[in-house]
CSV table of C-alpha atoms in Angstrom, one decimal:
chain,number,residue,atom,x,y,z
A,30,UNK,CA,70.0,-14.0,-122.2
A,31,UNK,CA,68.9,-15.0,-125.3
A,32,UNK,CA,71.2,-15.7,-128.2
A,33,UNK,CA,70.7,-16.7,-131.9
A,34,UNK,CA,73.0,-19.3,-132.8
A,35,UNK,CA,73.4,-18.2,-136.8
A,36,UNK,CA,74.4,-14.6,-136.3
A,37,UNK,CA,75.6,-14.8,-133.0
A,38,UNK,CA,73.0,-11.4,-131.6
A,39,UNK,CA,72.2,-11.1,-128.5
A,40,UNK,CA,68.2,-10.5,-127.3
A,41,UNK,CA,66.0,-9.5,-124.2
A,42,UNK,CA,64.5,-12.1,-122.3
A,43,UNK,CA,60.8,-13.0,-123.5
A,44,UNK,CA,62.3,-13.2,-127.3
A,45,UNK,CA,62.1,-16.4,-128.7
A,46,UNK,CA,63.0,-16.0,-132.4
A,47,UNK,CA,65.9,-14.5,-134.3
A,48,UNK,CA,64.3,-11.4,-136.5
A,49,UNK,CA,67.2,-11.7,-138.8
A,50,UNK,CA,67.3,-15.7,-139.4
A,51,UNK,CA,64.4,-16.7,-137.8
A,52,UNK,CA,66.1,-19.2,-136.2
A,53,UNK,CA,64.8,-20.4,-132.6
A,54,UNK,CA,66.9,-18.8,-129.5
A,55,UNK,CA,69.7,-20.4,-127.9
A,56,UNK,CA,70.8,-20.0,-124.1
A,57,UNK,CA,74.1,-20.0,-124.8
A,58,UNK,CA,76.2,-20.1,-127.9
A,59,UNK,CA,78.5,-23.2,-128.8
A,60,UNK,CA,82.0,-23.0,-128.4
A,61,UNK,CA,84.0,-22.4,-131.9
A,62,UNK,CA,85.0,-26.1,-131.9
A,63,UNK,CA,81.4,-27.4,-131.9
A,64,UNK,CA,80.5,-25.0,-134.6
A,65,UNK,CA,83.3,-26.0,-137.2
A,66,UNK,CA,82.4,-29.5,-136.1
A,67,UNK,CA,78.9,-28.8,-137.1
A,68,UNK,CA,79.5,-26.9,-140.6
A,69,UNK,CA,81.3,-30.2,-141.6
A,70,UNK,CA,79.8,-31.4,-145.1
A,71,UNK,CA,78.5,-34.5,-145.8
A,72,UNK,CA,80.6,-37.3,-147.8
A,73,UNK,CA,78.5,-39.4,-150.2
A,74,UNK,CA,78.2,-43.1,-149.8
A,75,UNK,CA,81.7,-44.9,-150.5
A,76,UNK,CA,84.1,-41.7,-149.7
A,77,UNK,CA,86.2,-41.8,-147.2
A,78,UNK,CA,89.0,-39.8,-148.0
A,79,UNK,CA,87.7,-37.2,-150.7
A,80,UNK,CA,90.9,-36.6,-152.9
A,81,UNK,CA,90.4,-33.6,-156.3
A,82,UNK,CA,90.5,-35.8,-159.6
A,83,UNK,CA,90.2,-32.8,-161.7
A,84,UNK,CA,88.8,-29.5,-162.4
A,85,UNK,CA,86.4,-28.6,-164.9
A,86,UNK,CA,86.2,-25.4,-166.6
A,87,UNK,CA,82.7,-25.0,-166.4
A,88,UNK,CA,79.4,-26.5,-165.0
A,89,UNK,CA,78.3,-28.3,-168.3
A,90,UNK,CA,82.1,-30.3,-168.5
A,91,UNK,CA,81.7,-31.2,-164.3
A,92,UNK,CA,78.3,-32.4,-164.7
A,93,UNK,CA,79.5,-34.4,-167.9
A,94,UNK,CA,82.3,-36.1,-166.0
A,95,UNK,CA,80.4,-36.6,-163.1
A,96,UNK,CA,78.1,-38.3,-164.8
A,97,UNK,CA,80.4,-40.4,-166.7
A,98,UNK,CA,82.0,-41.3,-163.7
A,99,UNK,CA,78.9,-42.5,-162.1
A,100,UNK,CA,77.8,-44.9,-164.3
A,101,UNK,CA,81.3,-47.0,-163.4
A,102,UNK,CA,80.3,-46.8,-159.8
A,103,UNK,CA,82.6,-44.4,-158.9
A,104,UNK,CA,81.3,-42.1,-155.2
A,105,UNK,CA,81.7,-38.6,-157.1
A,106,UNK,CA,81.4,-35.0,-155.2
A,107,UNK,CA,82.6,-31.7,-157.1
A,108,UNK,CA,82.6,-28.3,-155.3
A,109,UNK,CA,83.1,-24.4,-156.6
A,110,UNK,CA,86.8,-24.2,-157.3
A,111,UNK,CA,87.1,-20.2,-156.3
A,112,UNK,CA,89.1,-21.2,-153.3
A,113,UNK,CA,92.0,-21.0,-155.2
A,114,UNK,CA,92.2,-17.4,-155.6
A,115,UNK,CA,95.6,-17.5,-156.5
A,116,UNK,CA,95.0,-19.1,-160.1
A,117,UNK,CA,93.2,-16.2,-160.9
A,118,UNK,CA,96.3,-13.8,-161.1
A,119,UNK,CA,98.2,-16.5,-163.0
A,120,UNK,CA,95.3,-16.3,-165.0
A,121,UNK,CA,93.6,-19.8,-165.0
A,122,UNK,CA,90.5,-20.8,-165.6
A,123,UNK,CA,90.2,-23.1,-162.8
A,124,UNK,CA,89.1,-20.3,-160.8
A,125,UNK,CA,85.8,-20.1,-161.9
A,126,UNK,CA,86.0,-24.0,-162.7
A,127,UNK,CA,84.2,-26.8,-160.7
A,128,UNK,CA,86.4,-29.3,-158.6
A,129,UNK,CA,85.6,-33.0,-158.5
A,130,UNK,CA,86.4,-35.3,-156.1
A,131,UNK,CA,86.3,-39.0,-155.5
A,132,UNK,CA,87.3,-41.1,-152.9
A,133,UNK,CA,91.3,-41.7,-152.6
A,134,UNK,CA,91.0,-45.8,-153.4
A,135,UNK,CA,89.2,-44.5,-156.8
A,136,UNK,CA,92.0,-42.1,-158.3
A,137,UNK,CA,93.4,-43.4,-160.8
A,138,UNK,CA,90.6,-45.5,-162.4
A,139,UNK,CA,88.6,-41.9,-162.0
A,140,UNK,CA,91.5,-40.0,-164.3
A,141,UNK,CA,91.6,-43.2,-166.6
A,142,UNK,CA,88.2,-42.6,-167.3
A,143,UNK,CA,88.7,-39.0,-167.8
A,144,UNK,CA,91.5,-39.2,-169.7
A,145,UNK,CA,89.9,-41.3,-172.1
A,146,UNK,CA,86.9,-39.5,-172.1
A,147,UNK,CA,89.1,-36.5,-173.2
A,148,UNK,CA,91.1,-38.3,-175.9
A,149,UNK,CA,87.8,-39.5,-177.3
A,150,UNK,CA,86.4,-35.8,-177.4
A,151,UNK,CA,89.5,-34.7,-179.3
A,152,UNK,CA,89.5,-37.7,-181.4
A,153,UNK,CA,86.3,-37.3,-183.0
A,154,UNK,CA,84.7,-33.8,-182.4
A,155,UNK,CA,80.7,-33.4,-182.8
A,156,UNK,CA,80.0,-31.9,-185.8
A,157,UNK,CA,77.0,-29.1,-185.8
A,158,UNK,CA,73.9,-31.3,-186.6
A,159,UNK,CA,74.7,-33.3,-184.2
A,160,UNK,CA,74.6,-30.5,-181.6
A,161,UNK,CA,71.1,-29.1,-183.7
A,162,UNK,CA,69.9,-32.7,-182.4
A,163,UNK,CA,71.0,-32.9,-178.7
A,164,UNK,CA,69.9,-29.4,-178.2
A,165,UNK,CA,66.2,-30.2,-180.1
A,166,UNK,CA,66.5,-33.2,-177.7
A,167,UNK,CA,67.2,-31.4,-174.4
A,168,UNK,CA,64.4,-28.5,-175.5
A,169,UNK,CA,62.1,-31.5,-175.9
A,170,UNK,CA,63.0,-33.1,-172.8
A,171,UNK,CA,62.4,-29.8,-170.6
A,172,UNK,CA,58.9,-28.9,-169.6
A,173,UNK,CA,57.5,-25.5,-170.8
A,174,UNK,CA,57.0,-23.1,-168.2
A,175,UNK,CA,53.7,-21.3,-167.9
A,176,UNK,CA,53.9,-17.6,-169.4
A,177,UNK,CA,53.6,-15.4,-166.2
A,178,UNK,CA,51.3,-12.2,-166.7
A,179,UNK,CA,53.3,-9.4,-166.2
A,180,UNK,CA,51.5,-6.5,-164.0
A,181,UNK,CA,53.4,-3.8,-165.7
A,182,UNK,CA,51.7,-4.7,-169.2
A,183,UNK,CA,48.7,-4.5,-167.9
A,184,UNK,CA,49.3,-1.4,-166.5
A,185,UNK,CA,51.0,0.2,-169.7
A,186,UNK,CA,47.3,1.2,-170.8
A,187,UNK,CA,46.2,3.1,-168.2
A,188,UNK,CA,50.0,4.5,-168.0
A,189,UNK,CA,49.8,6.2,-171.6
A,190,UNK,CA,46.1,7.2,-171.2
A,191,UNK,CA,47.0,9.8,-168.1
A,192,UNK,CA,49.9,10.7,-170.0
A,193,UNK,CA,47.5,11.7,-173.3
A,194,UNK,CA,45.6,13.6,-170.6
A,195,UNK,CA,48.6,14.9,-169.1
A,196,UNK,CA,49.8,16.1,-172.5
A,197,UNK,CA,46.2,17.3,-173.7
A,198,UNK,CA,45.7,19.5,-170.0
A,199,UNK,CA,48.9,21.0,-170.5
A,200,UNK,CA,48.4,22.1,-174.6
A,201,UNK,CA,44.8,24.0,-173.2
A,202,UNK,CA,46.2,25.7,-170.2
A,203,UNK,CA,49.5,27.3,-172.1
A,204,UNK,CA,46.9,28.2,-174.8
């Protein structure tokens, strides 16, 4: 028999293709060991041992360090914090925070570097017009999406017009 190697279904002979995942058929499903084995994710180049550097509160502040930590040639890989549920009923942020990771040999050079970044940040704090300017920047820097034509616009028309009808049927017949 037949098996789908995502959702684990069984099918009839003659079936070829998961309807659910539309994955190809299996003959038989992997053992549990081969599937953990194969839902391993990939290390970037230079990581070895992945060890957590820090977590960011947010996207923006992940991507920021990430970044930063980059451009010293530093292997960087940051995942969802939400693992850690138990933050949450301390009430840390970290839960919804972003993780970031660098290879074990890279540590402390990595928290140097973020720990100076930080000091720098409160040190001297951007003042408004200098956020006007990155955010001008950034809106400059993005590509302007096409304007979609929405259906239901077009429709709106056509939508009061039977109602005006509706309405003007109605006011003859009760009169």
């Amino acid at each position: 028999m037949p098996w789908c190697p995502k959702c684990k279904a069984e099918y009839r002979e003659g079936f070829t293709e998961c309807s659910t995942c539309k994955v190809p058929l299996v003959d038989t499903l992997p053992e549990e060991n081969e599937v953990l084995e194969q839902e391993k994710f990939v290390l970037p180049d230079g990581m070895e041992k992945p060890i957590a550097v820090y977590t960011a509160s947010n996207r923006l502040e992940a991507e920021t360090i990430c970044d930063l930590l980059r451009e010293h040639d530093i292997a960087v890989l940051d995942r969802p914090a939400a693992f850690r549920q138990i933050q949450a009923y301390s009430g840390a942020d970290a839960r919804f925070g972003v993780e970031i990771m660098v290879d074990a040999s890279q540590t402390a050079q990595a928290r140097a570097l973020i720990e100076e970044m930080k000091h720098d940040l409160e040190k001297q704090p951007v003042d408004e017009d200098e956020l006007a300017r990155l955010a001008e920047e950034q809106a400059i820097e993005t590509p302007e999406q096409p304007m979609e034509d929405n259906v239901s616009f077009k429709l709106l028309p056509v939508v009061i017009g039977v109602i005006v009808v509706a309405l003007a049927l109605l006011y003859f017949v009760a009169n």
